[in-house]
Amino acid sequence: MNSLSYDVFLAALATLSLAFLLQLVAAMGGRSRLAFAGAAASGGTATLQADGGTNSSRRNASILAVNGFIFLSVALVLRAFASGHGPFTSMFEFSLAFAWGVLALLLFFERRYRFETLAIIVLPVAIGLLAYAATIPSGAEPLVPALQNQFLLTVHVAVAIIAYGAFTVAFAAAVLYLVQRHDSVGWLPRSEVLDEVAYRSVLVGFPLLALTILLGAIWAEIAWGTYWSWDPKETASLATWLIYGGYLHARVVREWRGQRSAYFLIGGFAATLFTYYGNLFFGGLHGYA
Amino acid sequence: GLFNIFRSVFFRSLLALLSVSIIVCTARRWRGIWNATFHTRVRMNEGFLVRAKFHAQWSQTAAVSDTAAQVRSALARAHYHVRTEVNADSVALFAEKNRFSRFGTFLSHLGLVLILAGAVAGGLWGFSDSQFVVAEGSTRDLGLGTNIAVRVDRSIDEYYADGRAKDLRSDLTIFADGKPVKRGTVLVNSPLRYDGIAFHESFYGQAFVIKVQDADGKLLYREGVPLAQRTNDGERPLGKFDLPDSGLAVYITGPIMGAPDSLIHAGQVRIDIYEDYIRAARPQNLSQGVPAQINGLVFTFEREGRFTGLNVVKDPGTTVIWFAGGFMILGMVMLFYLPPKRLWGLCTEHPDGTVQVTLGMPAQRSVSLGGEFAKLSERVSTSLGTRPTLDQDQGGNNEQPVL
Ligand code: HEM
């Protein structure tokens, strides 16, 4: 079942890469069509065509992304069945789960805001995570004693990947905001919408990261007797949480919007990645994953 | 290392400062939030309503009171709490939803401060011993100002087929004042708790059961000695026990694990006796079951066993912290997902017999209300049976759906 799971995972990676390519084509198409429209306006002879080609490649990209998400879900479920526990116990499984969270939140926000171009930043993140996973050992390993708490293991990590997915969406919206600062890019939503999407996704991620940390503390108390040990991963996730807290407070108390907030979110995403993969550099209690 | 900074005075002062600033900031806002929740004006004039970011107007021929009742029920059906104030020629309305969510800020910040308070409480009134080792079959006093003792009845470890640890398991009996008060099994993810003290399975190792008799055969000692330390070169497991009556400290060294040992052979232990920090006899190897006379006493290495290493913790702060964390998240959910929403309305009778209805919903910071107002406006239109004569969003960016 594991090798089947691995094949489905590779299919997800391929599908998502194709989705990203189509997004790129659509974005390029959007730009050249804009140029064409400009030429048409000055020449005054050509009639403006609806950019059906661009829209349809964007729609196809979106459909492919959904397929990639389904493949990845299947790969994770197969793996969970094979190992008898949630797919959250090795760097390989973590990377797949993280990518899953990223895609889930992408699809949610993409639909909610009719904003398919969000994928142009989010997909490369998911693809990067999966590509990284493809380079590391994928063997399913039995659980070390500390991890043997099925319920907390599952909830703690599941909540975390949703939070991290939301922060990835916030990052993508922030990057696109910087591109769209002057409302000059035709194929992107207005800058205010981008700012709003970023904010909304932080509203999803921030409480969920708090919940992740709280569940982690509860678990640590049960397994080790101490709810907090300043283990590098704990510390990094707290720092990440405080960065997003800073972003929210700046928005509510100081009315920060737009560019400064966008840089905040890009910093927050760097911290998120560091939190996720920090144990690769540090070890610590989370050393097993 | 780097992470020791978190235990420093500097860092603790920072946390204290943070708590104070959170308390001061929220206290300053308490009045405003209290008033916004409990002392809102119902009657606003029409100028206020049409200046509101979202507003709409309807006109119909009916009695003011009937019209007001229709608007009221439309809003109530959208789960708004509506209050009215009746005048000679007009009815004022105030409709509100999730008004207590304003207190989410306090709940979140209170949670945060309580987490820090819980950490302080744990430091002041808690204790812990992360290296509490008890040999299988032995009882040991916990100390630390308690009357508690722990006996390890059984200590086992389970392995996967590939030899990696699967779980550690110990059966414990807890004694208070010498009486057994609690019995149970501890695993890595399942501690035993008694009277606010948690016993966590943490590690395990070899223990050697040693018997000591005096020259007349009187029993002086017979316990499992946990070999929880290592010798200075780090190679061999080391344990120690005292013989208080004779003022001796006895060190037990086991052979190197998993490798040949030329000094202490497999199945042997080495006995090294000290009196007042001075070696009292030449170290001697004992083979299992063979008594040996050392320093006038008879030592027997009876058998090999195991010890359980427990992390014993009392932390009265943890319960506070769990609740505080819950408050924090609950507060956030209130603020982010159930934000307070409110609007005002006025039903005015005109001399020509028509009634004009105006609703206005001022935009609030950080909350998108455009979609909400559009829905309410639709409901009111349905209820009144007429389209608005004016339906306006004073520009801006709030047409996004609300999460
Ligand atoms: C747990 C999640 C948190 C939520 C939901 C939250 C929410 C808020 C909100 C809504 C305000 C503005 C209050 C108002 O305008 O009435 C505020 C202010 C404030 N928050 Fe938080 N906060 C949280 C965590 C924190 C943290 C972690 C800190 C400190 C590191 C903090 C420190 C402050 C301070 C100092 C103010 C007052 C700012 C001022 O009055 O100028 N809060 N918070």
XYZ file of C-alpha atoms and ligand atoms in Angstrom:
735
model
C 0.000 0.000 0.000
C 2.965 2.306 0.649
C 4.325 2.008 -2.842
C 0.882 2.712 -4.256
C 0.709 5.713 -1.958
C 4.083 6.855 -3.290
C 2.915 6.578 -6.888
C -0.179 8.615 -6.136
C 2.019 11.182 -4.402
C 4.155 11.460 -7.562
C 0.981 11.858 -9.608
C -0.047 14.706 -7.306
C 3.333 16.357 -7.785
C 3.091 16.067 -11.567
C -0.494 17.324 -11.677
C 0.256 20.313 -9.522
C 3.313 21.194 -11.592
C 1.144 21.158 -14.691
C -1.431 23.343 -12.933
C 1.313 25.825 -12.112
C 2.539 25.856 -15.711
C -0.962 26.643 -16.916
C -1.208 29.436 -14.383
C 2.021 30.884 -15.726
C 0.786 30.626 -19.287
C -2.430 32.358 -18.295
C -0.545 35.145 -16.535
C 1.755 35.673 -19.541
C -1.236 35.486 -21.849
C -3.019 38.060 -19.743
C -0.097 40.395 -20.059
C 0.407 40.026 -23.805
C -3.300 40.338 -24.405
C -3.258 43.577 -22.443
C -0.471 44.795 -24.700
C -2.498 43.700 -27.685
C -5.539 45.557 -26.398
C -3.373 48.667 -26.019
C -2.156 48.335 -29.611
C -5.694 47.784 -30.794
C -6.863 50.912 -29.012
C -4.159 53.044 -30.630
C -4.478 51.422 -34.039
C -8.215 51.636 -33.799
C -8.831 48.857 -36.304
C -8.662 45.566 -34.443
C -11.610 44.657 -32.278
C -11.011 43.691 -28.719
C -11.483 40.006 -28.125
C -12.593 38.498 -24.901
C -9.531 36.735 -23.571
C -11.170 33.349 -23.599
C -7.871 31.519 -23.965
C -6.449 32.981 -20.784
C -9.565 32.294 -18.798
C -9.785 28.735 -19.960
C -6.170 27.945 -19.108
C -6.789 29.493 -15.700
C -9.878 27.330 -15.277
C -7.960 24.241 -16.377
C -5.182 25.112 -13.964
C -7.741 25.312 -11.194
C -9.228 21.948 -12.121
C -5.766 20.405 -12.196
C -5.013 21.859 -8.782
C -8.161 20.225 -7.423
C -7.041 16.932 -8.940
C -3.595 17.301 -7.442
C -5.208 17.948 -4.083
C -7.326 14.807 -4.441
C -4.280 12.719 -5.394
C -2.398 14.026 -2.410
C -5.349 13.270 -0.110
C -5.489 9.722 -1.448
C -1.744 9.294 -0.964
C -2.056 10.432 2.656
C -5.050 8.209 3.375
C -3.321 5.145 1.882
C -0.299 5.845 3.984
C -2.356 6.235 7.122
C -4.038 2.908 6.463
C -0.728 1.213 5.819
C 0.903 2.493 8.996
C -2.137 2.554 11.278
C -1.513 6.127 12.387
C -1.882 9.630 10.982
C 0.721 10.512 8.325
C 2.560 12.864 10.671
C 5.616 11.029 11.920
C 8.497 11.579 9.546
C 9.833 14.500 7.583
C 8.420 12.900 4.439
C 4.942 12.593 5.913
C 5.144 16.065 7.416
C 6.020 17.583 4.073
C 3.093 15.902 2.360
C 0.737 16.953 5.132
C 2.011 20.543 5.005
C 1.492 20.621 1.229
C -1.992 19.231 1.786
C -2.819 22.045 4.210
C -1.441 24.609 1.766
C -3.606 23.262 -1.067
C -6.714 22.963 1.103
C -6.484 26.594 2.119
C -5.650 27.654 -1.428
C -8.785 25.974 -2.733
C -10.884 27.471 0.038
C -9.734 31.049 -0.512
C -9.615 30.705 -4.268
C -13.310 29.809 -4.286
C -14.383 32.197 -1.596
C -12.887 35.180 -3.381
C -13.105 33.921 -6.977
C -9.373 34.439 -7.081
C -7.732 31.678 -9.133
C -4.520 33.638 -9.637
C -3.737 33.166 -5.942
C -2.420 29.805 -7.094
C 0.473 31.379 -8.942
C 2.315 31.870 -5.644
C 0.715 29.124 -3.548
C 1.243 26.264 -6.001
C 5.035 26.701 -6.157
C 5.112 26.487 -2.354
C 3.141 23.218 -2.393
C 5.230 21.893 -5.267
C 8.420 22.837 -3.440
C 7.301 20.934 -0.344
C 6.437 17.859 -2.387
C 9.628 18.060 -4.432
C 11.583 18.220 -1.200
C 9.649 15.192 0.052
C 10.594 13.307 -3.111
C 14.270 13.678 -2.191
C 14.080 12.202 1.317
C 13.443 8.657 2.580
C 9.777 7.770 2.552
C 9.758 4.626 4.686
C 6.917 4.358 7.180
C 8.376 4.080 10.644
C 6.817 2.784 13.863
C 5.990 5.351 16.517
C 8.526 6.127 19.228
C 6.954 5.994 22.708
C 6.497 9.758 23.054
C 4.381 9.900 19.892
C 1.993 7.180 20.987
C -0.980 9.342 21.628
C -3.052 8.914 18.502
C -5.614 11.533 19.385
C -3.268 14.343 20.327
C -0.812 13.467 17.567
C -3.548 13.713 14.970
C -5.250 16.843 16.249
C -2.050 18.719 17.091
C -0.566 18.207 13.650
C -3.809 18.484 11.686
C -4.532 21.859 13.250
C -0.941 22.935 12.613
C -1.016 22.170 8.908
C -4.246 24.126 8.451
C -2.681 27.069 10.263
C 0.464 26.847 8.150
C -1.646 26.542 5.011
C -3.476 29.722 5.979
C -0.180 31.529 6.528
C 0.964 30.376 3.100
C -2.157 31.905 1.559
C -1.497 35.107 3.512
C 2.054 35.108 2.169
C 0.851 34.618 -1.388
C -1.697 37.402 -1.076
C 0.978 39.658 0.419
C 3.422 38.980 -2.429
C 0.689 39.601 -4.986
C -0.235 42.754 -3.091
C 3.286 44.074 -3.583
C 3.001 43.286 -7.301
C -0.406 44.950 -7.487
C 0.435 47.903 -5.212
C -0.499 50.476 -7.848
C -3.454 48.521 -9.185
C -1.656 48.235 -12.482
C -1.841 44.490 -13.138
C -4.847 43.418 -15.124
C -4.931 39.753 -14.207
C -4.883 40.313 -10.441
C -7.716 41.439 -8.177
C -7.604 44.984 -6.815
C -4.965 45.588 -4.169
C -7.625 46.036 -1.456
C -8.943 42.587 -2.163
C -5.442 41.150 -1.859
C -4.983 42.921 1.449
C -8.323 41.555 2.613
C -7.527 37.971 1.573
C -4.252 38.160 3.458
C -6.021 39.445 6.551
C -8.773 36.839 6.373
C -6.305 34.026 6.096
C -4.408 35.270 9.131
C -7.719 35.256 11.005
C -7.863 31.545 10.177
C -4.232 30.793 10.924
C -3.667 32.780 14.098
C -6.186 31.050 16.396
C -5.291 27.669 14.912
C -1.607 28.198 15.617
C -2.571 29.157 19.176
C -4.551 25.925 19.378
C -1.603 23.964 17.977
C 0.678 25.383 20.633
C -1.874 24.746 23.372
C -2.420 21.137 22.264
C 1.329 20.664 22.069
C 1.659 21.955 25.615
C -1.072 19.615 26.841
C 0.610 16.706 25.136
C 4.032 17.611 26.476
C 2.566 17.751 29.966
C 1.108 14.277 29.538
C 4.162 12.693 27.953
C 6.993 14.473 29.733
C 5.460 16.267 32.674
C 6.368 19.744 31.449
C 4.095 21.795 29.259
C 6.868 24.021 28.020
C 10.585 23.368 27.698
C 11.767 26.090 25.288
C 12.521 23.343 22.833
C 13.542 24.977 19.522
C 10.354 24.026 17.740
C 8.204 25.313 20.576
C 10.143 28.532 20.678
C 9.969 28.995 16.926
C 6.228 28.434 16.838
C 5.715 30.913 19.655
C 7.827 33.472 17.790
C 5.816 32.834 14.630
C 2.595 33.294 16.550
C 3.850 36.564 18.001
C 4.750 37.847 14.529
C 1.219 37.259 13.282
C -0.093 38.718 16.529
C 1.998 41.778 15.736
C 0.483 41.940 12.270
C -3.064 41.772 13.658
C -2.427 44.326 16.380
C -0.771 46.701 13.929
C -3.886 46.419 11.806
C -6.430 46.845 14.578
C -4.647 49.283 16.864
C -2.488 51.232 14.399
C -4.605 50.812 11.263
C -1.711 49.350 9.294
C -2.636 48.201 5.826
C -1.028 47.396 2.517
C 2.673 47.432 1.982
C 3.960 47.409 5.551
C 1.518 44.645 6.437
C 2.614 42.699 3.372
C 6.245 42.732 4.510
C 5.076 41.609 7.948
C 3.351 38.615 6.366
C 6.349 37.676 4.263
C 8.445 37.693 7.448
C 5.770 35.626 9.160
C 5.910 33.051 6.403
C 9.690 32.797 6.691
C 9.156 32.114 10.401
C 6.504 29.529 9.557
C 8.868 27.619 7.284
C 11.550 27.841 9.907
C 9.155 26.505 12.528
C 8.231 23.620 10.302
C 11.712 22.670 9.264
C 13.708 24.234 12.097
C 14.302 20.905 13.772
C 16.405 19.941 10.762
C 18.938 22.461 12.064
C 18.340 22.244 15.785
C 17.208 18.821 16.929
C 15.435 19.106 20.274
C 12.435 17.248 21.609
C 10.750 17.331 18.234
C 13.856 15.679 16.831
C 11.929 12.716 15.473
C 10.160 14.897 12.931
C 23.075 27.613 25.275
C 21.000 30.035 23.252
C 17.777 28.865 24.800
C 18.902 29.576 28.341
C 18.040 33.188 27.712
C 14.445 32.231 28.420
C 15.304 31.438 32.006
C 17.159 34.704 32.504
C 16.117 37.599 34.719
C 16.087 39.833 31.664
C 13.555 37.657 29.912
C 11.355 37.358 32.980
C 11.328 41.126 33.417
C 10.267 41.396 29.806
C 7.338 39.056 30.422
C 6.358 41.006 33.530
C 6.475 44.242 31.539
C 4.352 42.647 28.844
C 1.725 41.564 31.378
C 1.594 45.030 32.882
C 1.183 46.674 29.483
C -1.563 44.263 28.483
C -3.396 44.879 31.748
C -3.046 48.658 31.476
C -4.088 48.748 27.820
C -7.151 46.601 28.298
C -8.149 48.407 31.482
C -8.116 51.678 29.549
C -10.530 50.222 27.036
C -12.829 48.585 29.553
C -15.139 51.614 29.933
C -15.571 52.151 26.237
C -16.404 48.539 25.607
C -18.739 48.383 28.577
C -20.627 51.418 27.336
C -20.734 50.164 23.760
C -22.248 46.939 25.057
C -24.719 48.180 27.636
C -25.424 51.869 27.048
C -25.991 52.275 23.341
C -28.295 55.037 22.154
C -31.283 53.695 20.325
C -32.283 56.942 18.609
C -29.972 58.356 15.962
C -30.996 61.149 13.643
C -31.396 60.720 9.944
C -28.192 62.580 9.158
C -26.236 59.951 11.062
C -28.016 57.159 9.244
C -27.433 58.411 5.717
C -23.812 59.186 6.496
C -23.254 55.596 7.621
C -21.066 53.585 5.284
C -23.941 51.270 4.435
C -27.457 52.625 4.351
C -30.763 52.250 2.570
C -34.155 53.936 2.475
C -37.670 52.698 1.757
C -40.943 54.482 1.439
C -44.436 53.069 1.877
C -47.957 54.046 2.799
C -48.804 52.539 6.144
C -48.920 53.326 9.819
C -45.534 54.046 11.392
C -46.016 51.452 14.088
C -46.883 48.712 11.578
C -43.923 49.581 9.407
C -41.603 49.588 12.397
C -42.957 46.207 13.433
C -42.240 44.810 9.957
C -38.678 46.112 9.986
C -38.229 44.827 13.471
C -39.350 41.330 12.631
C -37.190 41.244 9.498
C -34.133 42.074 11.585
C -35.140 39.704 14.358
C -35.419 36.886 11.851
C -31.777 37.579 10.953
C -31.023 36.927 14.632
C -30.557 40.529 15.540
C -31.553 41.742 18.955
C -33.754 44.804 18.303
C -34.698 47.650 20.598
C -37.079 50.472 19.696
C -37.908 53.915 20.974
C -41.259 55.414 20.031
C -41.878 59.133 19.490
C -44.908 61.150 18.435
C -44.186 60.753 14.727
C -41.364 58.250 14.508
C -39.988 54.947 15.746
C -36.256 54.569 16.238
C -34.619 51.149 16.054
C -31.339 49.755 17.186
C -30.416 46.225 16.126
C -27.415 44.315 17.335
C -25.848 40.904 17.054
C -22.991 39.276 18.988
C -22.727 42.230 21.294
C -20.820 40.341 23.962
C -18.110 39.457 21.484
C -16.552 42.795 22.310
C -15.378 41.155 25.492
C -13.360 38.740 23.370
C -10.463 41.184 23.589
C -10.509 40.909 27.362
C -10.893 37.174 27.297
C -7.882 36.803 24.991
C -5.710 39.158 26.947
C -6.860 37.771 30.274
C -5.942 34.325 28.977
C -2.510 35.544 28.055
C -1.862 37.134 31.435
C -3.199 34.057 33.217
C -0.802 31.847 31.261
C 2.079 33.894 32.560
C 0.533 33.847 36.050
C 0.201 30.062 35.825
C 3.863 29.762 34.920
C 4.785 31.884 37.935
C 2.509 29.830 40.213
C 4.192 26.639 39.024
C 7.595 28.104 39.811
C 6.521 29.224 43.284
C 4.449 26.284 44.482
C 5.514 23.410 42.309
C 8.445 21.041 42.352
C 9.903 18.436 40.086
C 12.452 15.658 40.096
C 13.170 14.447 36.607
C 15.655 11.795 37.783
C 13.637 9.903 40.359
C 14.834 6.326 39.938
C 13.335 3.345 41.731
C 14.473 -0.237 41.256
C 11.834 -2.795 40.519
C 10.534 -4.155 43.815
C 11.885 -1.250 45.841
C 10.151 1.622 47.597
C 11.633 5.077 47.706
C 10.663 8.245 49.563
C 9.943 11.125 47.263
C 11.249 13.754 49.672
C 10.789 17.338 48.446
C 8.786 18.089 51.580
C 6.167 15.432 50.935
C 5.097 12.357 52.873
C 4.919 10.362 49.652
C 6.796 7.184 48.737
C 6.765 5.217 45.497
C 7.151 1.509 44.945
C 7.825 0.094 41.500
C 6.057 -3.234 41.402
C 7.001 -4.051 37.846
C 9.035 -2.392 35.142
C 8.983 -3.557 31.547
C 9.879 -2.228 28.151
C 8.392 -3.281 24.850
C 10.185 -3.354 21.538
C 9.304 -3.416 17.905
C 10.635 -6.293 15.819
C 13.490 -4.069 14.608
C 14.628 -3.523 18.182
C 13.476 0.046 18.668
C 11.688 1.022 21.848
C 7.937 0.792 21.555
C 6.859 1.672 25.026
C 7.942 1.694 28.641
C 5.586 0.514 31.305
C 5.766 0.447 35.082
C 3.302 -0.614 37.750
C 3.496 1.786 40.670
C 2.105 1.911 44.167
C 2.009 5.315 45.815
C 2.224 5.527 49.610
C 1.244 8.460 51.776
C 2.471 8.275 55.359
C 3.389 4.680 54.702
C -0.113 3.631 53.620
C -0.799 2.620 50.016
C -3.110 5.224 48.509
C -2.943 4.688 44.780
C -1.896 1.973 42.405
C -1.595 2.109 38.639
C 0.421 1.653 35.496
C 2.437 4.448 33.940
C 3.388 4.573 30.277
C 5.164 7.327 28.412
C 1.871 8.872 27.381
C -0.057 8.000 30.494
C 1.144 9.316 33.853
C -0.264 8.435 37.258
C -1.586 11.349 39.304
C -2.067 11.589 43.019
C -2.860 14.684 45.045
C -1.642 17.085 42.372
C 1.570 15.149 41.850
C 2.116 13.493 38.470
C 4.401 10.495 38.026
C 5.672 10.244 34.450
C 7.429 7.219 33.007
C 10.647 8.682 31.674
C 13.521 6.216 31.315
C 14.704 2.869 32.560
C 17.854 0.847 33.047
C 19.570 -1.966 34.856
C 19.298 -2.479 38.571
C 21.288 -5.075 40.509
C 19.811 -6.658 43.602
C 22.500 -6.614 46.278
C 22.324 -8.247 49.696
C 24.561 -7.133 52.554
C 24.964 -9.030 55.836
C 27.239 -8.496 58.774
C 29.669 -11.146 59.966
C 26.913 -12.759 62.108
C 24.636 -13.136 59.103
C 22.282 -10.287 60.128
C 20.626 -8.676 57.096
C 21.676 -5.029 56.645
C 20.480 -4.328 53.135
C 18.669 -6.074 50.331
C 17.425 -3.891 47.518
C 17.645 -3.341 43.839
C 20.291 -0.724 43.196
C 19.499 1.350 40.096
C 22.495 1.846 37.870
C 21.262 5.189 36.645
C 24.615 6.969 36.452
C 27.714 6.384 34.418
C 31.321 6.057 35.409
C 33.573 9.046 34.754
C 34.823 7.586 31.489
C 31.163 7.241 30.490
C 31.572 3.564 29.668
C 29.940 1.658 32.487
C 26.666 1.991 34.376
C 27.063 3.086 37.966
C 24.836 3.037 41.046
C 25.216 3.745 44.725
C 23.621 2.967 48.069
C 24.372 3.860 51.680
C 24.713 1.690 54.733
C 23.949 4.321 57.365
C 24.670 2.141 60.411
C 28.212 1.483 59.373
C 28.690 4.892 57.699
C 29.568 3.349 54.370
C 28.729 4.389 50.811
C 28.725 1.495 48.350
C 29.252 2.007 44.623
C 28.144 -0.652 42.170
C 29.573 -0.738 38.648
C 28.233 -2.991 35.916
C 30.025 -4.265 32.819
C 30.066 -2.312 29.565
C 26.811 -2.987 27.769
C 26.892 -4.743 24.443
C 30.667 -5.078 24.245
C 33.276 -7.325 25.870
C 34.627 -5.912 29.124
C 38.002 -7.128 30.370
C 37.608 -5.504 33.822
C 34.073 -6.567 34.775
C 32.853 -9.671 33.009
C 29.276 -10.255 31.975
C 27.333 -11.547 34.985
C 29.557 -9.670 37.414
C 29.340 -6.417 39.344
C 32.158 -4.466 40.917
C 31.843 -3.274 44.512
C 33.705 -0.188 45.679
C 33.263 0.966 49.293
C 33.879 4.430 50.694
C 33.878 5.749 54.224
C 33.875 9.542 54.521
C 34.899 9.904 50.886
C 37.915 7.663 51.390
C 38.113 4.273 49.762
C 37.662 1.695 52.506
C 38.603 -1.475 50.632
C 40.056 -2.660 47.376
C 37.363 -2.792 44.674
C 36.227 -6.324 44.084
C 34.201 -8.114 41.419
C 31.257 -10.249 42.516
C 29.826 -13.044 40.464
C 26.116 -13.623 40.655
C 25.092 -15.722 43.662
C 28.592 -15.981 45.133
C 28.937 -14.201 48.528
C 32.145 -12.280 49.162
C 33.562 -10.749 52.304
C 34.579 -7.107 51.987
C 35.485 -4.845 54.879
C 34.007 -7.289 57.380
C 30.633 -7.468 55.609
C 29.222 -10.138 53.332
C 28.048 -8.902 49.919
C 25.961 -10.981 47.560
C 24.971 -10.039 44.009
C 21.639 -11.848 43.895
C 20.283 -11.065 40.485
C 19.909 -8.530 37.742
C 16.718 -6.482 37.480
C 15.479 -3.152 36.210
C 14.809 0.276 37.485
C 12.227 2.817 36.371
C 13.195 6.456 35.951
C 10.294 8.747 36.761
C 9.779 12.433 36.230
C 7.819 13.496 39.282
C 6.132 16.856 38.911
C 3.836 18.981 40.963
C 2.733 22.070 39.071
C -0.360 23.835 40.370
C -0.051 26.247 37.425
C -0.996 23.784 34.696
C -4.744 23.774 35.319
C -4.717 27.574 35.233
C -2.812 27.464 31.973
C -5.247 25.069 30.277
C -8.176 27.297 31.184
C -6.262 30.402 30.198
C -5.411 28.927 26.815
C -9.079 28.091 26.358
C -10.067 31.686 27.215
C -7.558 33.004 24.747
C -8.853 30.910 21.891
C -12.484 31.472 22.823
C -11.848 35.222 22.878
C -10.302 35.046 19.425
C -13.185 33.035 18.024
C -15.624 35.645 19.368
C -13.659 38.527 17.898
C -12.800 36.968 14.549
C -15.804 34.829 13.735
C -18.654 36.343 15.714
C -17.832 40.039 15.607
C -20.437 42.445 16.948
C -22.652 43.921 14.238
C -25.078 46.768 14.696
C -27.260 49.135 12.808
C -29.731 51.877 13.520
C -33.021 52.692 11.887
C -35.655 55.347 11.820
C -39.288 55.065 10.660
C -40.701 58.562 10.160
C -44.191 59.606 9.211
C -44.379 62.326 6.590
C -47.227 64.855 6.276
C -48.315 63.234 2.982
C -49.085 60.027 4.889
C -46.097 58.002 3.694
C -43.668 56.391 6.065
C -39.995 56.596 5.332
C -37.688 53.875 6.646
C -33.958 54.545 6.873
C -31.373 51.994 7.993
C -27.721 52.810 8.505
C -24.844 50.547 9.412
C -21.573 52.320 10.165
C -18.527 50.313 9.124
C -16.442 49.048 11.973
C -12.720 48.748 11.993
C -11.461 45.508 10.542
C -14.894 44.012 10.010
C -16.418 43.755 6.563
C -20.112 44.377 6.793
C -21.160 45.103 3.207
C -22.443 41.603 2.503
C -24.246 41.522 5.822
C -25.998 44.824 5.160
C -27.037 43.727 1.678
C -28.665 40.626 3.171
C -30.476 42.612 5.849
C -31.631 45.151 3.321
C -33.028 42.329 1.188
C -34.937 40.951 4.155
C -36.407 44.351 4.968
C -37.455 44.808 1.333
C -39.222 41.470 1.390
C -40.896 42.257 4.664
C -42.079 45.678 3.495
C -42.960 44.428 0.040
C -41.137 47.286 -1.654
C -37.698 48.011 -3.083
C -35.461 50.619 -1.467
C -35.587 54.126 -2.872
C -31.975 54.544 -1.914
C -29.465 51.760 -1.320
C -25.993 52.862 -0.944
C -22.568 51.721 -0.099
C -20.555 54.878 0.456
C -17.700 53.463 -1.589
C -14.787 51.661 -0.063
C -13.605 48.146 -0.024
C -16.069 46.245 2.034
C -17.959 44.200 -0.517
C -15.969 41.135 0.382
C -17.905 38.327 1.997
C -17.469 37.992 5.713
C -15.772 34.855 6.883
C -4.604 36.033 22.021
C -4.857 36.706 20.984
C -5.043 38.200 20.997
C -6.120 38.860 20.545
C -7.341 38.247 19.938
C -5.879 40.243 20.751
C -6.750 41.247 20.386
C -6.532 42.576 20.611
C -7.399 43.615 20.196
C -8.683 43.410 19.421
C -6.873 44.774 20.628
C -7.435 46.140 20.399
C -8.382 46.429 21.513
C -9.340 47.461 21.118
O -9.100 48.149 20.109
O -10.337 47.584 21.825
C -5.682 44.487 21.315
C -4.869 45.409 21.944
C -3.671 45.090 22.577
N -3.075 43.857 22.626
Fe -3.886 42.153 21.994
N -4.665 40.398 21.338
C -4.121 39.162 21.488
C -2.894 38.850 21.999
C -2.001 39.799 22.465
C -0.646 39.521 22.778
C 0.060 38.176 22.572
C -0.116 40.676 23.234
C 1.275 40.940 23.690
C 2.331 40.324 23.207
C -1.141 41.668 23.194
C -0.992 42.983 23.575
C -1.880 43.976 23.318
C -1.723 45.314 23.748
C -0.536 45.834 24.555
C -2.847 46.017 23.279
C -3.195 47.437 23.531
C -2.759 48.325 22.437
C -3.295 49.702 22.681
O -4.231 49.866 23.481
O -2.789 50.636 22.055
N -2.285 41.105 22.717
N -5.475 43.124 21.298
